[in-house]
Amino acid sequence: MSRIDETFVRLRSRGRKAFVAYIMAGDPDADTTLDLMRGLPAVGVDVIELGMPFTDPMADGPTIQAAGQRALESGMTVDRYLDLVRAFRAQDSTTPIVMMGYYNPIYSRGVDRFVAEAVQAGIDGLIIVDLPPEEDAELCLPARAAGINFIRLATPTTDDRRLPKVLQNTSGFVYYVSITGITGAAAAQATDVGPEVARIKAATDLPVIVGFGITTPEAAETIARVADGCVVGSAIVKEIGAGRPVPEVLARVASLAAGAHRA
Amino acid sequence: MDDALNSYMTGPDEAGRFGIFGGRFVSETLMPLILELEAQYEHAKTDPTFWAEMNDLWTHYVGRPSPLYFAERLTDHLGGAKVYMKRDELNHTGAHKINNVLGQIILARRMGKTRIIAETGAGQHGVATATVCAKFGLKCVVYMGAHDVERQAPNVFRMKLLGAEVIPVTSGRGTLKDAMNDALRDWVTNVRDTFYCIGTVAGPHPYPAMVRDFQSIIGKETKQQMMEREGRLPDTIIAAIGGGSNAMGLFHPFLDDKTVRIIGVEAGGKGVDDRMEHCASLTGGRPGVLHGNRTYLLQDADGQILEGYSISAGLDYPGIGPEHAWLHDVGRAEYVAITDAEALEAFQLCCRLEGIIPALEPSHALAHVMKIAPTLPRDHLIVMNLCGRGDKDIFTVARHLGVTMSV
């Protein structure tokens, strides 16, 4: 069982919904990211989604784009990203880390080399936005073979005919994208999301976590209620981008996590 | 069977691959859309009514076939090979771009889409898209890098006159790559009513194949016209490459004519070296994944995309169509780079010797013709694709020549 599977088993046994927090590695610098990562579990974060910056983040809105830009300017690379994960793992062996990013930095490094390094560093899952099931041979299958969960996005455009293909090689959890659009854009509506999550859950035993467009503790609560948990990214990254000190960012994350955990 | 194995014209495969290049590297939200587009295009491709509509518009709206012109004074000046120009700059809207736009917009109408989005670099694809949208009464939104909005002001005004909304893109360095990112972000947001009209032979499958098929009219006409003029095939064909649509359009019908030498000309900017102030993806890049396809890209050691540089906004793109990447790797086509300075020289020579003001993009192709023609025998036939006219570029050229223009 992967660290992600264990986390969801634990949450389920306690009747709790999952709260997933996204931050960008290297925004504004690697030391701050490590401080944040170390503080997240204590304020209620069940899974850390750690963004790997890319120059051309086509699925992201202005907030995450700017964070990626800051991270690249601060010198974030795949090497340093792996260092961050190792440093975190040295002190925390239970909180799952999911890498979210785009394929080219991984492809450029070489898939086999990257997968081996990711396992060694302690990365538990991958969300690679520009790798749909049609390209599973690229990274999804090698990662799975090495024991890394490949977490697939399901979207409002994923119809019933396509859903089995999307779920086929997915593991860890399913990430339901609540809106058609980019990160940090429109607000997710529980009335739209609920039936969609139910539709996905009818087709898989994996937990379904909802992300995109969740910015407040109240939204985290209402969305988590109709799913197995929720992801908040842009709302947290915005605080980091505004230059707030780590304790203030963590306080904000705590209130968002509390919202999800009330569900 | 042997024919299929020996043909360069059968790609892409079902996964949209040309060898390792191409593919469908898009987010899940877009995946159902490109599968639907592929199905619609596969159907249209063999539908005679689709091609009847295309041919009618090509003839009466675009002005095809474009002439194959013997550049006599240029040939005499260079003193070697006989140089022909495929005059796609005479098309309505002044470039080859409209060949493809017509195909995609007819397809969009068949799919019931009411809103068209496009990215543009030099503005030629944006103008062509705005033009066809005006003709069919469709809403048109064009994404254009803020830097390009500035250096291609006449085309921005043209698009606005044609009723399009032009959105300047400020992310990145504000060029074609960034415009494409924002067009993809728009598409992922407005999936139900919006059709993304890509201007080059790049992006996720089926775009590279579809755009190539629409642009192949250039090569098909060239072949027929050359047979009529000279009674044989050309010996060398040459075209400029940014994303590579005009080149793919000229090259594709000749891929299996083994005697025809095929040369693509990339933008060498200030020189192809490790300063990376160029846009020569094949000459100075390596394989990577961007904008839905695997191809040669300008990138750093960590797989981050570099900006590139060229005097020509239409060539200012860090990638290249995947079919070119494949043709490069299998050796069927050669790819060379031409610098800004060489292109500027060719631009001026073409004006003076032929009375044709070429766009800066084909000026790169012409510059390579100037290099090789003098070394070739007089019975050697070269065709270069004069894919756009230079009216849009006169301000840029004036600035580079140190001329101040007041309007």
XYZ file of C-alpha atoms in Angstrom, chain B:
407
model
C 2.940 -3.007 -48.493
C 6.392 -2.127 -49.752
C 5.033 1.141 -51.037
C 3.681 2.013 -47.622
C 6.995 1.205 -45.985
C 8.901 3.219 -48.524
C 6.629 6.238 -48.370
C 7.263 9.368 -46.352
C 3.656 10.429 -46.826
C 1.729 7.954 -44.660
C 2.163 9.671 -41.279
C 1.002 10.293 -38.686
C 0.013 6.949 -37.132
C -3.183 6.484 -35.125
C -1.622 8.035 -32.032
C -0.738 11.099 -34.053
C 2.961 10.238 -34.157
C 5.549 10.891 -36.825
C 8.203 8.513 -35.477
C 8.610 9.655 -31.859
C 7.302 13.145 -32.648
C 3.769 14.524 -32.407
C 1.248 12.922 -30.063
C -1.489 14.356 -27.859
C 0.078 15.985 -24.819
C -2.913 17.965 -23.578
C -4.909 18.189 -20.377
C -7.862 15.862 -19.902
C -10.321 18.740 -20.362
C -9.147 19.168 -23.962
C -8.756 15.489 -24.788
C -12.431 14.833 -25.662
C -12.372 17.956 -27.837
C -9.407 16.929 -29.922
C -10.805 13.409 -30.316
C -14.052 14.928 -31.582
C -12.115 17.201 -33.920
C -10.148 14.233 -35.226
C -13.350 12.291 -35.925
C -14.920 15.263 -37.686
C -11.818 15.887 -39.740
C -11.472 12.235 -40.724
C -15.033 12.387 -41.982
C -14.624 15.728 -43.793
C -11.406 14.590 -45.453
C -13.243 12.031 -47.576
C -16.405 14.093 -48.014
C -16.603 15.559 -51.538
C -18.940 18.357 -50.388
C -16.294 19.557 -47.929
C -13.651 19.801 -50.648
C -16.129 21.323 -53.084
C -16.706 24.151 -50.611
C -12.955 24.524 -50.045
C -12.163 24.614 -53.746
C -14.871 27.145 -54.452
C -13.555 29.487 -51.737
C -9.930 28.896 -52.735
C -10.774 29.925 -56.290
C -13.169 32.816 -55.741
C -12.246 34.168 -52.309
C -8.504 33.460 -51.951
C -7.518 33.642 -55.623
C -5.943 30.225 -56.072
C -4.045 28.827 -57.788
C -1.249 31.212 -56.913
C 1.230 31.722 -59.776
C 4.541 29.932 -60.119
C 6.756 32.796 -61.195
C 10.152 32.588 -62.878
C 12.347 35.167 -61.147
C 14.414 36.010 -64.197
C 16.445 38.979 -62.969
C 17.191 37.283 -59.670
C 18.288 34.172 -61.574
C 20.584 36.258 -63.797
C 21.945 38.105 -60.773
C 22.767 34.885 -58.913
C 24.208 33.331 -62.065
C 23.328 29.701 -61.383
C 20.156 27.728 -60.806
C 16.861 28.830 -62.284
C 14.794 30.333 -59.470
C 11.011 30.075 -59.340
C 8.813 31.651 -56.707
C 5.522 30.163 -55.578
C 3.512 33.331 -55.150
C 1.405 32.578 -52.086
C 1.861 36.180 -51.025
C -0.740 37.043 -53.675
C -3.469 35.236 -51.758
C -6.251 37.245 -50.180
C -4.860 38.566 -46.841
C -1.311 38.396 -48.194
C 0.013 35.052 -47.033
C -0.463 31.287 -47.130
C -2.243 31.303 -43.776
C -5.724 31.587 -45.255
C -5.385 28.201 -47.024
C -5.576 26.509 -43.646
C -7.971 28.901 -41.931
C -10.676 28.247 -44.532
C -10.451 24.514 -43.895
C -10.659 24.846 -40.139
C -13.501 27.361 -40.197
C -15.585 25.213 -42.542
C -14.965 22.367 -40.100
C -15.887 24.567 -37.123
C -19.167 25.506 -38.816
C -19.937 21.836 -39.417
C -19.281 21.171 -35.727
C -21.688 23.929 -34.710
C -19.020 26.092 -33.061
C -19.830 29.797 -32.895
C -16.686 31.291 -31.397
C -13.244 31.042 -32.989
C -9.972 31.640 -31.162
C -6.502 31.843 -32.680
C -2.927 32.671 -31.747
C -0.812 34.830 -33.981
C 2.811 35.895 -34.214
C 3.352 38.161 -37.215
C -0.389 38.703 -37.337
C -0.881 36.940 -40.676
C -2.742 33.989 -39.175
C -4.737 36.373 -36.989
C -5.696 38.468 -40.002
C -6.650 35.386 -42.014
C -8.768 34.054 -39.139
C -10.447 37.430 -38.559
C -11.128 37.638 -42.298
C -12.822 34.263 -42.622
C -14.747 34.824 -39.375
C -16.044 38.110 -40.777
C -17.109 36.368 -43.944
C -19.079 33.745 -42.006
C -20.313 35.970 -39.171
C -18.410 34.166 -36.421
C -17.076 35.718 -33.223
C -13.280 35.896 -33.389
C -10.763 36.329 -30.556
C -7.049 36.523 -31.400
C -4.278 36.104 -28.835
C -1.109 37.975 -29.725
C 2.031 38.524 -27.668
C 2.279 42.111 -26.414
C 5.720 42.430 -28.015
C 4.283 41.337 -31.374
C 1.281 43.683 -31.015
C 3.851 46.437 -30.928
C 6.058 45.306 -33.821
C 3.129 44.298 -36.079
C 0.819 47.267 -35.481
C -0.656 47.336 -39.033
C -1.916 43.772 -38.683
C -3.429 44.504 -35.269
C -5.463 47.312 -36.809
C -6.457 45.060 -39.701
C -7.806 42.434 -37.326
C -9.805 45.050 -35.451
C -11.241 46.422 -38.712
C -12.349 42.891 -39.503
C -14.269 42.749 -36.249
C -11.913 40.564 -34.209
C -11.001 41.122 -30.608
C -7.213 41.189 -30.195
C -5.951 40.256 -26.738
C -2.321 41.262 -26.028
C -0.544 38.568 -24.023
C 1.919 39.838 -21.441
C 3.084 36.538 -19.919
C 6.577 35.332 -20.828
C 8.302 37.576 -23.362
C 5.044 38.361 -25.127
C 5.574 36.440 -28.376
C 3.927 33.568 -30.263
C 4.662 30.904 -27.623
C 2.921 32.930 -24.943
C -0.006 33.683 -27.250
C -0.428 29.946 -27.799
C -0.425 29.312 -24.025
C -3.213 31.830 -23.537
C -5.218 30.506 -26.487
C -5.030 27.035 -24.897
C -6.171 28.524 -21.567
C -9.126 30.138 -23.326
C -10.022 26.885 -25.068
C -9.911 24.865 -21.848
C -12.283 27.434 -20.306
C -14.733 27.747 -23.219
C -14.895 24.164 -24.400
C -18.520 24.051 -25.468
C -18.836 26.779 -28.095
C -15.217 27.483 -29.039
C -13.059 26.178 -31.891
C -9.294 26.687 -31.654
C -7.966 27.541 -35.114
C -4.221 26.773 -34.881
C -2.115 28.571 -37.463
C 0.709 26.127 -37.955
C 1.561 22.423 -38.279
C 2.038 22.078 -34.509
C -0.120 21.363 -31.477
C -1.831 18.111 -30.491
C -2.910 15.589 -33.115
C -4.826 16.072 -35.426
C -3.656 19.679 -35.925
C -0.226 18.983 -37.481
C -1.725 16.600 -40.046
C -4.855 18.668 -40.660
C -3.032 21.959 -41.180
C -0.530 20.193 -43.455
C -3.360 18.734 -45.530
C -4.937 22.170 -45.979
C -1.588 23.764 -46.849
C -0.615 20.961 -49.229
C -2.483 22.815 -51.959
C 0.766 24.827 -52.276
C 2.866 21.799 -53.179
C 0.199 20.191 -55.344
C -0.136 23.334 -57.466
C 3.632 23.745 -57.627
C 4.061 20.230 -58.931
C 1.479 20.704 -61.665
C 2.697 24.177 -62.614
C 6.309 23.042 -62.822
C 5.295 20.142 -65.054
C 3.526 22.647 -67.325
C 6.434 25.135 -67.341
C 9.452 22.835 -67.459
C 8.020 19.409 -68.131
C 9.656 17.974 -65.025
C 9.872 18.179 -61.260
C 11.978 20.854 -59.540
C 15.396 19.812 -58.263
C 15.261 21.767 -55.012
C 12.374 23.207 -53.011
C 12.946 25.700 -50.215
C 10.738 27.317 -47.584
C 11.078 29.261 -44.346
C 10.070 27.660 -41.055
C 8.690 29.042 -37.835
C 6.125 26.422 -36.866
C 6.509 25.190 -40.430
C 3.104 25.320 -42.143
C 4.077 26.947 -45.435
C 7.059 24.625 -45.677
C 5.034 21.510 -44.887
C 2.459 22.622 -47.479
C 5.132 22.895 -50.159
C 7.135 19.832 -49.085
C 4.490 17.202 -48.465
C 3.442 16.413 -52.052
C 7.149 16.032 -52.951
C 8.219 13.773 -50.067
C 8.196 10.625 -52.166
C 9.856 12.250 -55.188
C 13.333 11.119 -54.228
C 15.086 13.348 -56.772
C 13.713 16.501 -55.163
C 16.001 18.057 -52.572
C 14.008 19.588 -49.718
C 15.393 22.418 -47.601
C 13.737 24.125 -44.632
C 15.134 27.450 -43.474
C 14.975 28.331 -39.787
C 15.400 31.770 -38.252
C 19.013 32.114 -37.171
C 18.387 35.472 -35.451
C 21.695 36.896 -34.336
C 23.467 33.589 -35.027
C 22.953 29.966 -33.929
C 25.251 29.592 -30.934
C 24.917 29.166 -27.169
C 23.694 32.731 -26.663
C 20.412 31.240 -27.979
C 19.420 34.460 -29.732
C 17.727 32.555 -32.531
C 14.673 30.402 -33.274
C 16.390 27.485 -34.987
C 14.762 24.599 -33.083
C 16.228 21.851 -35.265
C 19.678 23.356 -35.612
C 19.991 24.486 -31.980
C 17.370 22.591 -29.940
C 16.569 19.065 -28.769
C 13.405 16.957 -28.434
C 10.871 17.941 -25.785
C 7.140 18.318 -25.171
C 5.271 21.607 -25.490
C 1.880 22.780 -26.755
C 0.493 19.293 -27.175
C 3.280 17.672 -29.172
C 6.763 16.248 -28.929
C 9.180 18.025 -31.203
C 12.525 19.822 -31.235
C 12.470 22.727 -28.780
C 14.751 25.465 -27.577
C 15.142 24.593 -23.905
C 17.623 24.734 -21.068
C 19.312 21.738 -19.421
C 16.352 21.341 -17.029
C 13.655 21.219 -19.722
C 12.488 24.808 -19.248
C 11.523 26.454 -22.548
C 13.682 29.296 -23.862
C 12.256 32.319 -25.605
C 14.223 32.423 -28.816
C 14.728 35.506 -30.921
C 14.130 36.540 -34.527
C 13.632 39.775 -36.434
C 10.602 38.044 -37.907
C 7.623 37.755 -35.559
C 6.265 34.902 -37.666
C 9.336 32.741 -37.048
C 9.746 33.705 -33.375
C 8.711 30.364 -31.877
C 10.896 27.953 -29.837
C 9.397 24.823 -31.448
C 8.682 23.405 -34.878
C 5.988 21.150 -36.312
C 6.538 17.473 -35.372
C 6.570 16.268 -38.975
C 9.564 18.517 -39.657
C 11.285 17.066 -36.577
C 10.738 13.614 -38.038
C 11.818 14.557 -41.570
C 14.956 16.012 -40.011
C 15.726 12.855 -38.034
C 15.103 10.469 -40.935
C 17.098 12.730 -43.217
C 14.458 13.301 -45.899
C 14.695 17.078 -45.538
C 17.632 19.334 -44.705
C 17.302 22.213 -42.295
C 19.529 25.261 -42.268
C 19.530 28.612 -40.466
C 19.620 32.141 -41.872
C 20.445 35.195 -39.743
C 18.485 38.444 -39.444
C 21.157 40.257 -41.435
C 21.073 37.742 -44.302
C 17.262 37.895 -44.402
C 17.310 41.703 -44.530
C 19.708 41.606 -47.453
C 17.482 39.148 -49.321
C 14.430 41.296 -48.559
C 16.024 44.299 -50.252
C 17.351 42.345 -53.203
C 13.902 40.914 -53.929
C 12.382 44.411 -53.857
C 14.946 45.801 -56.310
C 15.332 42.900 -58.708
C 11.818 41.517 -58.885
C 9.539 44.365 -57.812
C 8.176 42.192 -55.030
C 8.237 43.220 -51.376
C 8.467 39.895 -49.554
C 7.616 39.305 -45.898
C 10.589 38.814 -43.586
C 9.636 35.145 -43.187
C 10.181 34.098 -46.848
C 13.135 36.495 -46.985
C 14.894 33.828 -44.903
C 14.140 31.220 -47.576
C 15.287 33.612 -50.280
C 18.543 34.268 -48.427
C 19.316 30.565 -48.610
C 18.450 30.525 -52.308
C 21.010 33.323 -52.707
C 23.616 31.134 -51.013
C 23.113 27.970 -53.053
C 21.845 29.136 -56.470
C 25.246 30.485 -57.633
C 26.830 27.078 -56.908
C 24.309 25.130 -58.997
C 24.126 24.564 -62.782
C 21.799 26.675 -64.936
C 19.443 23.795 -65.608
C 18.890 23.225 -61.879
C 15.326 24.195 -60.930
C 14.705 25.794 -57.517
C 11.283 26.656 -56.152
C 11.073 28.843 -53.080
C 7.813 29.520 -51.335
C 7.156 33.254 -51.263
C 4.602 32.672 -48.547
C 3.813 36.235 -47.533
C 4.083 39.837 -48.634
C 6.110 42.385 -46.753
C 3.777 45.344 -46.317
C 3.445 44.462 -42.633
C 7.225 44.486 -42.214
C 8.259 47.795 -43.735
C 8.378 49.545 -40.351
C 10.584 46.836 -38.858
C 12.861 46.870 -41.884
C 13.079 50.678 -41.832
C 14.123 50.580 -38.182
C 16.826 48.005 -38.867
C 18.108 50.021 -41.809
C 18.215 53.152 -39.668
C 15.470 54.929 -41.617
C 12.998 57.091 -39.720
C 9.500 57.053 -41.184
C 6.836 59.563 -40.353
C 3.246 58.852 -41.267
